[in-house]
Amino acid sequence: MNISISQKIRNIFILALLLMVPLTGLGDELPVKPQGEQKPVIKPQKKPVLIEADRITGYYKQEIEATGNAELHHGDNILTADHMKYFQVTEDAEVKGDARLDRPKDILQGKDLHINLQTEEGRLSEPRYYMKEGKGRGAGDLLLFEGKNNYRLKEANYTTCPEGNHDWYIRAKELEVDNKKEVGTARHVSIMFKDTPILYSPWIDFSFSGKRKTGLLTPLLGYNVKTGFDVALPVYFNIAPNIDATIAPRIMTMRGFMLSNELRYMGNKMNGNLLFDILPNDINTNQTRWGILYQHSQNIGRGWQGFLNYNQVSDDRYFRELTPNLAQTSLTNLSQQGGVTYNGRLGAGGSLSLTGFASRFQTIQDPLALFISPYERLPHFSMNAIKQNVGKMDFELNSSWTNFYHPSLVDGKRMVFYPSVSVPLRNEYGYITPKFGLHYTQYNLSAPVENKGENIDRTVPIFSLDSGIAFDRQTELSGRKFIHTLEPRLFYVYAPYRNQSFLPNFDSAVNDFSFAQMLTENKFAGSDRINDANRVTVALTSRFVEQETGIERLRLAIGQQYNITDPRVLLLPPQVTSGKSDFVAAISGRLTPHISTDTNIQMDESRLWTEKLRTGISYQPDTGKVLNLGYRYSRDVLEQVDSSVQWPIAGNWHGVARANYSLKDDKFLAGLAGFEYHTCCWALRVVMQRFTTATHTTTTAFFVQLELKGLMGLGNNPLQALQQSIPGYTSIH
């Protein structure tokens, strides 16, 4: 029956008269007999109730019956049915037949609804529910309302698959939903995949909105040739909004029981992460094995920061045998360091930084390739200051004092004092910057060296002249506007020769020769070796910058270094000292919207051969599609090819693979192969990884994971291995 607008307005008006008090939104105050000083009790206000329907009948202040397109509005809740009753005295609502209850966080549908609007208690038969957060949905035999934000379903199911898809779901005798915490709790649960039970649990709880919550996480299952079959059952603790922890009992068939622990915290002035694993008795070695990785940073205030970085393991084979993490298996020196830093202003146009710390290392040795551990610094202090535009000059001071300790080498104390002054001359198209500095180093050693005594020093004056010009023009390529630049640069440095062969080497090493290193004063890192130099570097850089976005799409650079006099300060192994030094070229950027590259080449012109080459190209046309090819070469050191791919195979199937091969040694260094299958609500990943952990030592790990999106992942998650092995890898959703 069609009802006119005027009739609907009349029905609403009649309803308002019937409801009267609820429509005003005011509650009744009931007088209470005074008892001593007791204050009168005020009855809570009732939320207004509004009913719309094609036909409304009822009894004044008793009950309302609505028929035809009936809607009851109570706060943020909307009850829809073809026929409903509302009892004003008890505030109960009844629906016989189909009912729909739309609430802020969910939608409930079913038959034969009875609910009290004030207490939100009642029942709904044949319920179907839809979560507005997390896309969860399900059904059951009976739904019991148990107060605001809570309800319980009997013989229920739950899934995040879209309507009409039941690839996976949980089947439970009872399911409780807490909309305030956005948590579901199920009892006597079977997890169904393709209508086949794959896991049973007497109890599970889960967050259907993705928020953190305390509870049992998904078991982790895997296999590694060093550990055997590996099963972990992690428990997550949401201690506070900024603190959480995970404890994971772990069983390895070849190693025994291990307890893994992680604690994370974050605040306005501090954050940290603690990992602690302990294997009380390795059944393979009969040893107690453990590892601790801890990082903490603290904002002390007024420019001061504190930090602590402490890492230690029980033995050299710990990472190689007990972790599948490729990044950890390659660690050689575990840092144990703590200290403070300060960064602040030094007047107008100036800055001051202070650092103080103590550090040592645990060296992870490969028995077939032993090396010397680094010096410990107990302690180290440094001060760096910059003051700009003082009489058109810039002043800079780099200084430090360090106590170096080593159990088997000469150790001692070292002071470095390096003041410098520069005069930057700039205009809109170029610059010239002459700079003069005096590098002074003083040693107090534990033992005399080469008849020089224990107290020795070194002073090296350093002069440099840096100059450059920038040309630019507007150009257009493939319909896009670019700013094309040409930036020639000339760099000269002079430092006289000082015999430094008798000095200890606490922290110096030869910098990797590169385009950026060509334009520096010292080719050595650290402060124990200062190169003698009388050389000129000529460089040219050209860039293509997208005019609309400012993004640098392509950079081309070439450079040539000329030694006017041959350098004499060397570090082993012997270095080339010809007058004409190496030629360096580099190209990097995004050649097309889908192709990017980063290539560097170093050539020895005196011998007409390549010293070093590092090149890589990546093709990534879309999410889930990436192809990487790389090549690395260092004369007489290494020659490797590295390729990796993530690519669709057919339909929802994707393949993943990576191969890192040493041409010099004729062997695989690392490899990975597997596949992924993705749908809208679940994913399957199967991956095998093999990599070198030490000289003549490799390990193989298998990853199998079934991800039920929005609920859990069953198995051992390979995402970390895929992200480390395949640059540009993306998880498909």
XYZ file of C-alpha atoms in Angstrom:
733
model
C 0.000 0.000 0.000
C 1.439 3.370 -1.010
C 1.334 6.070 1.665
C 1.520 9.746 0.785
C 4.035 12.118 2.353
C 1.249 13.928 4.202
C 0.045 10.660 5.711
C 3.596 9.825 6.884
C 3.907 13.254 8.507
C 0.560 12.732 10.221
C 1.688 9.295 11.481
C 4.917 10.725 12.884
C 2.945 13.517 14.611
C 0.568 10.969 16.181
C 3.566 8.916 17.291
C 5.131 11.955 18.927
C 1.977 12.491 20.951
C 1.994 8.862 22.008
C 5.662 8.849 23.011
C 5.570 12.359 24.450
C 8.322 12.139 27.062
C 10.830 10.106 25.018
C 10.560 12.554 22.145
C 11.479 15.450 24.411
C 14.657 13.631 25.437
C 14.047 14.520 29.117
C 13.956 12.039 31.980
C 11.699 12.056 35.022
C 13.138 13.006 38.365
C 11.819 10.739 41.157
C 11.851 12.127 44.690
C 13.659 9.999 47.241
C 13.013 10.076 50.940
C 15.867 11.892 52.697
C 18.193 9.675 54.700
C 20.688 11.801 56.525
C 22.555 13.923 54.008
C 21.842 11.601 51.027
C 21.265 13.503 47.798
C 18.227 12.768 45.647
C 18.773 10.102 42.944
C 18.116 11.238 39.384
C 16.926 8.659 36.897
C 19.175 8.509 33.796
C 17.906 10.312 30.738
C 16.226 8.226 28.087
C 17.344 8.477 24.517
C 14.599 9.716 22.223
C 12.814 7.108 20.108
C 11.509 7.895 16.641
C 9.397 5.463 14.633
C 8.435 5.839 10.991
C 6.145 3.461 9.094
C 3.396 3.283 6.529
C 0.905 2.606 9.343
C 1.247 3.331 13.063
C -1.223 2.320 15.787
C -0.996 1.841 19.526
C -1.984 2.812 23.075
C -0.957 6.034 24.775
C 2.289 5.584 26.755
C 1.986 1.802 26.507
C 2.853 0.335 23.121
C 3.334 1.316 19.494
C 2.745 -1.029 16.563
C 4.332 -0.072 13.217
C 3.553 -1.839 9.968
C 5.028 -1.445 6.479
C 8.564 -0.078 5.918
C 8.920 0.409 9.658
C 12.028 2.092 11.052
C 12.874 2.672 14.710
C 15.621 5.207 15.458
C 17.209 5.043 18.913
C 20.443 6.996 19.243
C 22.835 5.707 16.578
C 20.876 2.470 16.116
C 18.333 1.933 13.357
C 15.956 -1.038 13.503
C 14.219 -1.900 10.224
C 11.398 -4.436 9.736
C 8.098 -4.894 7.989
C 6.272 -5.165 11.313
C 7.466 -4.237 14.818
C 6.189 -3.358 18.290
C 7.653 -0.933 20.793
C 6.643 -1.004 24.485
C 7.151 2.408 26.059
C 7.118 1.368 29.706
C 9.767 -1.367 29.397
C 11.507 0.087 26.308
C 11.370 -3.315 24.612
C 11.201 -3.724 20.841
C 9.876 -6.848 19.132
C 10.008 -7.999 15.526
C 8.298 -11.076 14.139
C 9.849 -12.025 10.816
C 12.807 -10.390 9.092
C 14.717 -7.753 11.081
C 17.751 -5.572 10.411
C 19.617 -3.678 13.123
C 22.146 -1.127 11.841
C 24.588 -0.008 14.539
C 27.771 2.111 14.462
C 30.127 -0.899 14.299
C 28.053 -3.688 12.776
C 24.897 -4.710 10.966
C 22.764 -7.550 12.368
C 20.060 -9.356 10.419
C 17.791 -12.249 11.328
C 14.308 -13.260 12.419
C 12.204 -12.823 15.549
C 14.088 -10.074 17.338
C 13.505 -9.063 20.938
C 15.696 -6.331 22.417
C 15.536 -3.843 25.265
C 16.658 -0.465 23.926
C 17.877 0.746 27.310
C 19.943 -2.267 28.415
C 20.597 -3.639 24.904
C 19.786 -7.151 26.083
C 17.733 -9.603 24.070
C 17.908 -12.240 21.367
C 17.827 -12.707 17.592
C 17.241 -16.024 15.832
C 18.937 -17.105 12.604
C 21.372 -14.174 12.863
C 23.711 -12.852 10.197
C 26.265 -10.215 11.170
C 28.576 -7.880 9.258
C 31.502 -6.015 10.856
C 32.079 -2.460 9.648
C 35.716 -2.683 10.817
C 37.833 -5.400 9.219
C 35.176 -6.728 6.800
C 34.353 -9.721 9.001
C 30.999 -11.431 8.655
C 29.239 -14.606 9.679
C 26.079 -16.302 10.864
C 24.766 -18.532 13.635
C 21.737 -20.274 15.106
C 21.039 -17.748 17.845
C 22.370 -14.339 18.867
C 22.120 -13.157 22.480
C 22.489 -9.450 23.181
C 24.449 -9.028 26.432
C 24.580 -5.292 26.944
C 25.965 -2.372 25.028
C 28.687 -3.410 22.516
C 28.494 -7.114 23.436
C 26.688 -10.110 22.007
C 27.158 -13.860 21.819
C 26.327 -16.295 19.012
C 25.550 -19.993 19.284
C 26.800 -22.429 16.596
C 28.461 -19.570 14.756
C 30.897 -19.048 11.920
C 33.188 -16.158 10.966
C 35.136 -15.183 7.831
C 36.532 -12.149 6.039
C 35.784 -13.557 2.600
C 33.245 -11.532 0.600
C 29.591 -12.523 0.396
C 29.177 -15.754 -1.534
C 32.768 -16.895 -0.868
C 33.472 -19.409 1.910
C 37.030 -20.466 1.073
C 37.855 -20.246 4.768
C 35.886 -19.704 7.946
C 36.002 -20.554 11.602
C 33.258 -22.739 13.018
C 32.601 -22.357 16.737
C 30.166 -23.650 19.314
C 30.091 -20.152 20.749
C 31.380 -16.792 19.548
C 31.474 -13.672 21.728
C 31.864 -10.257 20.108
C 33.086 -7.219 22.045
C 32.575 -4.165 19.852
C 34.222 -1.830 22.348
C 37.526 -3.742 22.320
C 36.849 -4.922 18.744
C 37.701 -8.479 19.752
C 36.075 -11.812 18.990
C 36.388 -14.810 21.333
C 35.474 -18.274 20.061
C 35.223 -21.595 21.915
C 35.498 -25.140 20.563
C 36.792 -23.838 17.241
C 37.536 -25.579 13.973
C 39.297 -23.582 11.291
C 37.901 -24.641 7.939
C 39.681 -24.265 4.608
C 37.811 -25.356 1.503
C 35.296 -26.993 3.873
C 38.086 -29.125 5.365
C 39.118 -28.700 9.013
C 42.808 -27.781 9.218
C 43.115 -26.739 12.864
C 41.181 -27.230 16.090
C 41.449 -25.169 19.244
C 39.340 -25.188 22.407
C 39.610 -21.400 22.496
C 40.883 -18.529 20.345
C 40.401 -14.787 20.362
C 41.166 -12.359 17.562
C 40.962 -8.696 16.687
C 38.529 -8.195 13.843
C 39.657 -4.572 13.321
C 43.419 -5.258 13.249
C 44.095 -3.535 16.582
C 46.691 -4.952 18.966
C 45.436 -7.305 21.645
C 46.817 -9.732 24.183
C 46.430 -13.332 23.149
C 47.785 -16.413 21.467
C 49.264 -15.806 18.029
C 49.311 -18.235 15.147
C 51.717 -21.182 15.535
C 54.861 -20.944 13.391
C 55.885 -24.054 11.485
C 59.040 -24.517 9.416
C 62.030 -26.628 8.537
C 65.757 -25.871 8.482
C 68.590 -28.310 7.879
C 70.346 -26.917 10.984
C 67.355 -27.105 13.332
C 65.093 -29.759 11.820
C 61.344 -29.286 12.040
C 60.693 -26.051 13.892
C 57.455 -25.237 15.757
C 56.820 -22.055 17.788
C 53.702 -20.958 19.677
C 53.976 -17.181 20.248
C 51.918 -15.375 22.892
C 51.427 -11.618 22.488
C 51.052 -9.230 25.451
C 49.621 -5.765 24.828
C 51.022 -4.341 28.060
C 50.223 -0.685 27.354
C 49.518 1.491 24.304
C 53.282 2.032 23.970
C 54.599 -1.286 25.334
C 54.172 -4.830 24.072
C 55.927 -8.159 24.348
C 55.948 -11.526 22.607
C 56.999 -14.791 24.229
C 57.387 -17.768 21.903
C 58.148 -21.289 23.162
C 59.901 -23.065 20.298
C 60.570 -26.738 19.644
C 63.310 -27.823 17.176
C 63.638 -31.536 16.508
C 67.443 -31.300 16.107
C 68.091 -28.761 18.878
C 65.455 -29.033 21.585
C 63.374 -26.434 23.444
C 64.078 -22.725 22.989
C 62.336 -19.697 24.482
C 62.238 -16.563 22.324
C 61.314 -13.214 23.852
C 60.774 -9.749 22.402
C 59.954 -6.523 24.256
C 59.162 -3.254 22.486
C 58.474 0.141 23.987
C 58.062 3.658 22.686
C 57.448 6.972 24.416
C 57.735 10.683 23.856
C 61.349 10.632 25.002
C 62.513 7.061 24.544
C 62.098 3.899 22.512
C 63.722 0.520 22.499
C 63.638 -3.088 21.382
C 64.896 -6.155 23.259
C 65.297 -9.634 21.739
C 66.398 -12.438 24.033
C 66.474 -16.131 23.064
C 67.714 -19.006 25.210
C 68.207 -22.684 24.391
C 68.843 -24.318 27.803
C 70.243 -27.530 26.338
C 71.139 -27.988 22.678
C 70.605 -31.725 22.202
C 73.071 -31.610 19.316
C 75.945 -29.996 21.284
C 74.848 -30.402 24.939
C 75.410 -26.673 25.463
C 73.309 -23.797 26.722
C 73.018 -21.284 23.895
C 71.562 -17.799 23.977
C 71.466 -14.478 22.168
C 70.551 -10.933 23.172
C 69.998 -7.949 20.866
C 69.052 -4.698 22.620
C 68.668 -1.151 21.320
C 67.571 1.884 23.332
C 67.499 5.620 22.614
C 66.646 8.346 25.107
C 65.811 12.002 24.606
C 67.369 13.623 27.668
C 66.351 17.126 26.652
C 67.988 20.419 25.669
C 69.682 18.789 22.675
C 71.025 15.749 24.568
C 70.372 12.169 23.455
C 71.353 8.920 25.130
C 71.779 5.565 23.407
C 72.575 1.964 24.241
C 73.215 -0.807 21.735
C 74.128 -4.126 23.285
C 74.375 -7.380 21.306
C 75.896 -10.696 22.338
C 75.537 -14.385 21.577
C 76.783 -17.464 23.354
C 78.995 -18.769 20.528
C 80.257 -18.078 17.004
C 77.848 -20.546 15.378
C 74.707 -19.197 17.047
C 73.354 -17.171 14.106
C 74.461 -19.666 11.484
C 72.698 -22.573 13.180
C 69.694 -21.138 15.013
C 68.265 -18.313 12.904
C 66.843 -18.298 9.359
C 67.367 -14.537 9.130
C 69.869 -13.924 6.323
C 70.821 -10.485 7.677
C 71.854 -11.994 11.022
C 73.843 -14.897 9.590
C 76.160 -12.407 7.883
C 76.974 -10.468 11.080
C 80.669 -10.441 11.996
C 80.980 -7.824 14.773
C 78.256 -7.407 17.377
C 78.274 -3.891 18.782
C 78.211 -3.245 22.530
C 78.019 0.514 22.853
C 76.499 3.147 25.091
C 76.833 6.905 25.306
C 75.368 10.374 24.880
C 75.281 12.990 22.117
C 74.513 16.694 22.019
C 73.440 18.809 19.057
C 72.819 22.511 19.432
C 73.375 25.936 18.016
C 76.576 27.914 18.341
C 75.223 31.402 17.975
C 73.830 32.625 14.668
C 74.983 30.488 11.741
C 76.775 27.991 13.948
C 76.341 24.471 15.292
C 77.964 22.381 17.997
C 77.891 18.619 18.431
C 79.351 16.580 21.275
C 79.629 12.801 21.556
C 80.787 10.530 24.327
C 80.575 6.768 24.349
C 82.263 3.507 25.239
C 82.209 0.630 22.767
C 83.477 -2.864 22.238
C 82.594 -5.730 19.902
C 81.968 -9.422 20.025
C 83.627 -10.786 16.898
C 81.828 -13.699 15.234
C 84.678 -15.765 13.809
C 84.587 -18.119 10.857
C 87.064 -20.894 11.765
C 88.207 -21.125 8.126
C 88.642 -17.354 7.687
C 89.833 -15.808 10.953
C 90.301 -12.047 11.170
C 91.395 -9.507 13.780
C 88.659 -7.957 15.872
C 88.320 -4.152 15.953
C 89.787 -1.988 18.699
C 87.623 -1.226 21.705
C 87.043 2.457 22.534
C 87.010 2.900 26.290
C 85.952 5.710 26.072
C 85.660 8.074 23.076
C 84.880 11.805 23.167
C 84.471 14.131 20.204
C 83.551 17.739 19.598
C 82.651 19.215 16.220
C 81.854 22.878 15.779
C 80.930 25.018 12.756
C 80.682 28.795 12.645
C 79.661 30.296 9.321
C 79.857 33.767 7.815
C 82.371 35.274 10.222
C 83.890 38.047 8.151
C 82.776 36.086 5.046
C 84.672 33.046 6.304
C 83.482 29.669 7.613
C 85.293 28.047 10.537
C 85.151 24.364 11.422
C 86.694 22.242 14.156
C 86.766 18.446 14.284
C 88.363 17.029 17.417
C 88.337 13.817 19.431
C 90.047 11.937 22.241
C 89.909 8.144 22.348
C 91.334 5.413 24.532
C 91.871 2.403 22.233
C 92.230 -1.074 23.723
C 93.073 -4.396 22.100
C 94.103 -7.623 23.854
C 96.790 -8.567 21.314
C 97.843 -5.347 19.503
C 99.518 -2.104 20.491
C 96.949 0.151 22.083
C 96.885 3.597 23.623
C 95.269 7.011 23.606
C 94.856 9.299 20.608
C 93.934 12.959 20.387
C 92.844 14.543 17.090
C 92.580 18.300 16.567
C 91.638 19.502 13.092
C 90.645 23.175 12.716
C 89.976 24.590 9.247
C 88.823 27.809 7.626
C 87.188 28.258 4.230
C 86.100 31.253 2.161
C 83.010 30.383 0.096
C 82.628 32.642 -2.921
C 79.259 32.114 -4.591
C 76.946 33.660 -7.132
C 73.858 32.473 -8.988
C 75.738 30.197 -11.404
C 78.813 28.897 -9.573
C 81.124 28.858 -6.591
C 84.801 28.766 -5.572
C 85.729 27.635 -2.067
C 89.359 27.699 -0.914
C 89.948 25.894 2.381
C 92.939 25.519 4.694
C 93.202 23.181 7.679
C 95.800 21.818 10.075
C 95.397 18.173 11.111
C 97.189 17.453 14.393
C 97.297 13.977 15.965
C 98.958 13.017 19.245
C 99.463 9.469 20.571
C 100.213 8.098 24.026
C 100.869 4.399 23.400
C 101.174 1.401 25.713
C 104.523 0.433 24.152
C 107.164 2.271 22.078
C 107.079 1.812 18.286
C 110.143 1.826 15.964
C 112.313 3.677 18.484
C 109.919 6.608 18.433
C 108.896 6.224 22.055
C 105.424 6.080 23.484
C 104.446 9.723 22.934
C 104.445 10.688 19.265
C 102.564 13.180 17.170
C 101.930 14.187 13.572
C 100.964 17.481 11.957
C 99.676 17.713 8.374
C 98.566 20.978 6.742
C 95.808 20.447 4.168
C 94.763 22.870 1.451
C 91.883 22.343 -0.967
C 90.120 24.347 -3.638
C 86.626 23.318 -4.687
C 84.865 25.002 -7.602
C 81.848 24.357 -9.768
C 79.465 25.881 -12.296
C 75.818 24.991 -12.923
C 74.183 25.352 -16.332
C 70.554 24.466 -16.885
C 67.977 24.578 -19.635
C 64.411 23.477 -20.170
C 63.847 20.491 -22.418
C 61.089 18.066 -23.286
C 61.300 14.271 -23.520
C 58.362 12.006 -24.374
C 55.950 14.849 -23.766
C 57.328 15.679 -20.311
C 59.107 18.871 -19.374
C 62.505 18.565 -17.707
C 65.221 20.831 -16.401
C 68.487 19.565 -17.861
C 71.641 20.545 -15.978
C 75.375 20.448 -16.730
C 77.515 20.790 -13.606
C 81.277 20.757 -14.209
C 83.402 20.627 -11.059
C 87.119 21.072 -10.367
C 88.616 19.941 -7.067
C 92.251 20.338 -5.988
C 93.837 19.119 -2.752
C 97.378 19.434 -1.425
C 98.796 17.726 1.684
C 102.580 17.244 2.147
C 104.062 13.821 2.809
C 104.516 12.708 6.402
C 106.028 9.321 7.224
C 103.275 7.454 9.071
C 104.476 3.867 8.775
C 105.444 3.781 12.472
C 102.020 4.959 13.655
C 99.513 2.395 14.924
C 96.360 1.861 12.905
C 93.416 1.996 15.262
C 90.604 2.778 12.809
C 91.900 3.707 9.330
C 91.061 1.924 6.102
C 91.111 2.749 2.401
C 87.846 4.291 1.259
C 86.128 2.495 -1.579
C 87.021 4.464 -4.684
C 83.865 6.081 -6.022
C 82.593 9.242 -7.626
C 81.841 10.812 -4.248
C 85.198 9.775 -2.741
C 87.119 11.423 -5.596
C 85.961 14.803 -4.281
C 87.285 14.408 -0.717
C 90.523 15.481 0.920
C 91.566 12.133 2.386
C 91.300 8.756 0.665
C 91.536 7.032 4.067
C 88.721 6.622 6.576
C 89.583 7.245 10.209
C 92.353 9.486 11.561
C 95.467 7.293 11.717
C 96.415 7.801 8.085
C 96.311 11.157 6.269
C 97.201 10.854 2.602
C 99.873 12.987 1.006
C 98.169 14.619 -1.947
C 98.883 16.859 -4.859
C 96.027 15.992 -7.159
C 93.307 17.445 -9.298
C 89.879 15.932 -9.858
C 87.772 16.895 -12.848
C 84.120 15.861 -12.757
C 80.982 16.471 -14.741
C 77.424 15.759 -13.601
C 74.303 16.016 -15.712
C 70.817 15.676 -14.275
C 67.309 15.498 -15.676
C 64.825 16.904 -13.155
C 61.099 16.639 -13.797
C 59.840 20.205 -13.877
C 56.385 19.591 -12.395
C 57.404 17.380 -9.465
C 61.069 18.242 -8.874
C 61.938 14.517 -8.993
C 65.409 13.723 -10.307
C 64.757 11.153 -13.020
C 68.307 10.602 -14.261
C 71.830 11.430 -13.138
C 74.957 10.956 -15.258
C 78.395 11.557 -13.777
C 81.992 11.103 -14.909
C 85.197 11.939 -13.135
C 88.942 11.721 -13.607
C 91.571 12.115 -10.920
C 95.131 13.250 -11.753
C 97.994 12.815 -9.307
C 100.520 15.569 -9.981
C 102.924 13.718 -7.687
C 102.632 10.036 -6.819
C 101.226 9.404 -3.301
C 103.543 7.664 -0.839
C 101.304 7.016 2.192
C 99.868 3.538 1.698
C 97.924 0.856 3.515
C 98.122 -2.837 2.691
C 97.305 -4.256 0.231
C 99.556 -2.239 -2.142
C 97.721 0.440 -4.070
C 98.178 1.832 -7.562
C 100.139 5.092 -7.449
C 100.413 6.066 -11.092
C 100.201 9.719 -12.096
C 96.961 9.165 -13.981
C 94.536 7.656 -11.505
C 91.316 5.788 -12.082
C 88.422 7.005 -14.184
C 84.949 6.768 -12.642
C 81.548 6.950 -14.301
C 78.096 6.557 -12.803
C 74.539 6.498 -14.064
C 71.497 6.264 -11.827
C 67.831 7.080 -11.934
C 64.536 6.017 -13.432
C 65.082 5.604 -17.157
C 61.361 5.072 -17.773
C 58.374 4.988 -15.431
C 59.095 1.272 -14.952
C 62.873 0.858 -15.435
C 65.501 2.111 -12.989
C 69.249 1.595 -12.863
C 72.278 2.267 -10.695
C 75.645 1.660 -12.323
C 79.197 2.598 -11.280
C 82.410 1.732 -13.087
C 86.035 2.353 -12.112
C 88.746 1.953 -14.764
C 92.518 1.967 -14.491
C 93.609 3.929 -17.537
C 97.294 3.100 -17.087
C 96.520 -0.585 -17.621
C 93.358 -0.159 -19.695
C 91.304 -2.468 -17.564
C 88.297 -2.315 -15.264
C 89.070 -2.215 -11.560
C 85.504 -2.265 -10.239
C 82.056 -2.475 -11.717
C 78.726 -2.463 -9.938
C 75.615 -2.360 -12.037
C 71.966 -3.132 -11.514
C 68.762 -2.664 -13.424
C 65.222 -3.102 -12.158
C 61.994 -3.455 -14.109
C 58.818 -2.937 -12.065
C 55.753 -2.257 -14.231
C 53.164 -2.945 -11.526
C 52.590 -4.163 -7.980
C 53.715 -7.768 -7.696
C 55.870 -7.517 -10.827
C 59.590 -6.893 -10.440
C 62.685 -8.175 -12.242
C 66.179 -7.334 -10.971
C 69.514 -8.022 -12.665
C 72.834 -7.144 -11.064
C 76.562 -7.648 -11.596
C 79.475 -6.931 -9.240
C 83.144 -7.112 -10.096
C 86.327 -6.227 -8.214
C 89.581 -7.226 -9.828
C 91.162 -10.241 -8.104
C 88.514 -10.116 -5.351
C 85.046 -11.062 -6.579
C 82.824 -11.455 -9.613
C 79.158 -12.111 -8.944
C 75.842 -12.033 -10.752
C 72.611 -11.548 -8.862
C 69.117 -11.871 -10.271
C 65.715 -11.909 -8.585
C 62.118 -11.870 -9.715
C 58.516 -11.697 -8.520
C 56.134 -12.252 -11.419
C 52.637 -13.567 -12.207
C 52.597 -17.074 -13.672
C 48.930 -17.674 -14.418
C 45.750 -16.444 -12.815
C 46.392 -15.848 -9.104
C 49.742 -17.687 -9.160
C 52.992 -15.719 -8.732
C 56.523 -17.042 -8.866
C 59.443 -15.779 -6.754
C 63.111 -16.596 -7.302
C 66.589 -15.289 -6.590
C 70.054 -16.528 -7.575
C 73.378 -15.061 -6.424
C 76.267 -16.811 -8.197
C 80.011 -16.329 -7.829
C 81.715 -16.557 -11.222
C 85.109 -16.383 -9.549
C 84.451 -19.365 -7.259
C 82.004 -21.117 -9.598
C 79.348 -21.670 -6.923
C 75.989 -20.421 -5.736
C 76.183 -18.059 -2.765
C 72.449 -17.726 -2.215
C 69.312 -18.977 -3.870
C 65.567 -18.804 -3.368
C 62.626 -20.299 -5.232
C 58.938 -20.569 -4.562
C 55.444 -19.530 -5.475
C 52.544 -17.533 -4.070
C 48.815 -17.900 -4.600
C 46.579 -14.955 -3.737
C 42.830 -14.520 -3.526
C 40.706 -11.825 -1.958
C 40.716 -13.480 1.469
C 43.609 -15.963 1.644
C 47.113 -16.521 0.335
C 49.499 -19.483 0.127
C 53.292 -19.101 0.056
C 55.800 -21.920 -0.424
C 59.471 -20.905 -0.498
C 62.822 -22.701 -0.269
C 65.933 -20.656 0.560
C 69.584 -21.690 0.522
C 72.471 -19.398 1.409
C 76.097 -19.429 2.514
C 76.624 -18.740 6.224
C 80.415 -19.205 6.408
C 83.287 -20.546 4.372
C 82.191 -23.937 2.961
C 79.028 -23.790 5.098
C 75.494 -23.404 3.778
C 72.018 -23.767 5.202
C 68.637 -24.510 3.677
C 65.279 -23.339 5.017
C 61.732 -24.163 3.927
C 58.806 -21.790 4.390
C 55.169 -22.791 4.011
C 52.463 -20.334 5.037
C 48.707 -20.253 4.585
C 47.498 -16.716 5.320
C 43.831 -16.370 6.216
C 43.495 -12.645 5.676
C 42.005 -10.820 8.603
C 42.542 -13.759 10.973
C 45.960 -15.421 11.004
C 48.802 -16.931 9.054
C 49.470 -20.641 9.520
C 53.056 -21.770 9.079
C 56.413 -20.033 8.821
C 56.191 -16.548 7.319
C 58.624 -16.108 4.371
C 57.944 -12.367 3.847
C 61.154 -11.258 5.575
C 63.246 -13.634 3.444
C 61.458 -12.436 0.280
C 61.935 -8.746 1.091
C 65.645 -9.252 1.835
C 66.270 -11.350 -1.276
C 64.119 -9.573 -3.885
C 64.484 -5.759 -4.004
C 61.097 -4.243 -4.800
C 59.139 -7.273 -3.588
C 55.589 -6.358 -2.532
C 53.069 -8.438 -0.664
C 49.918 -8.733 -2.757
C 46.570 -8.129 -1.033
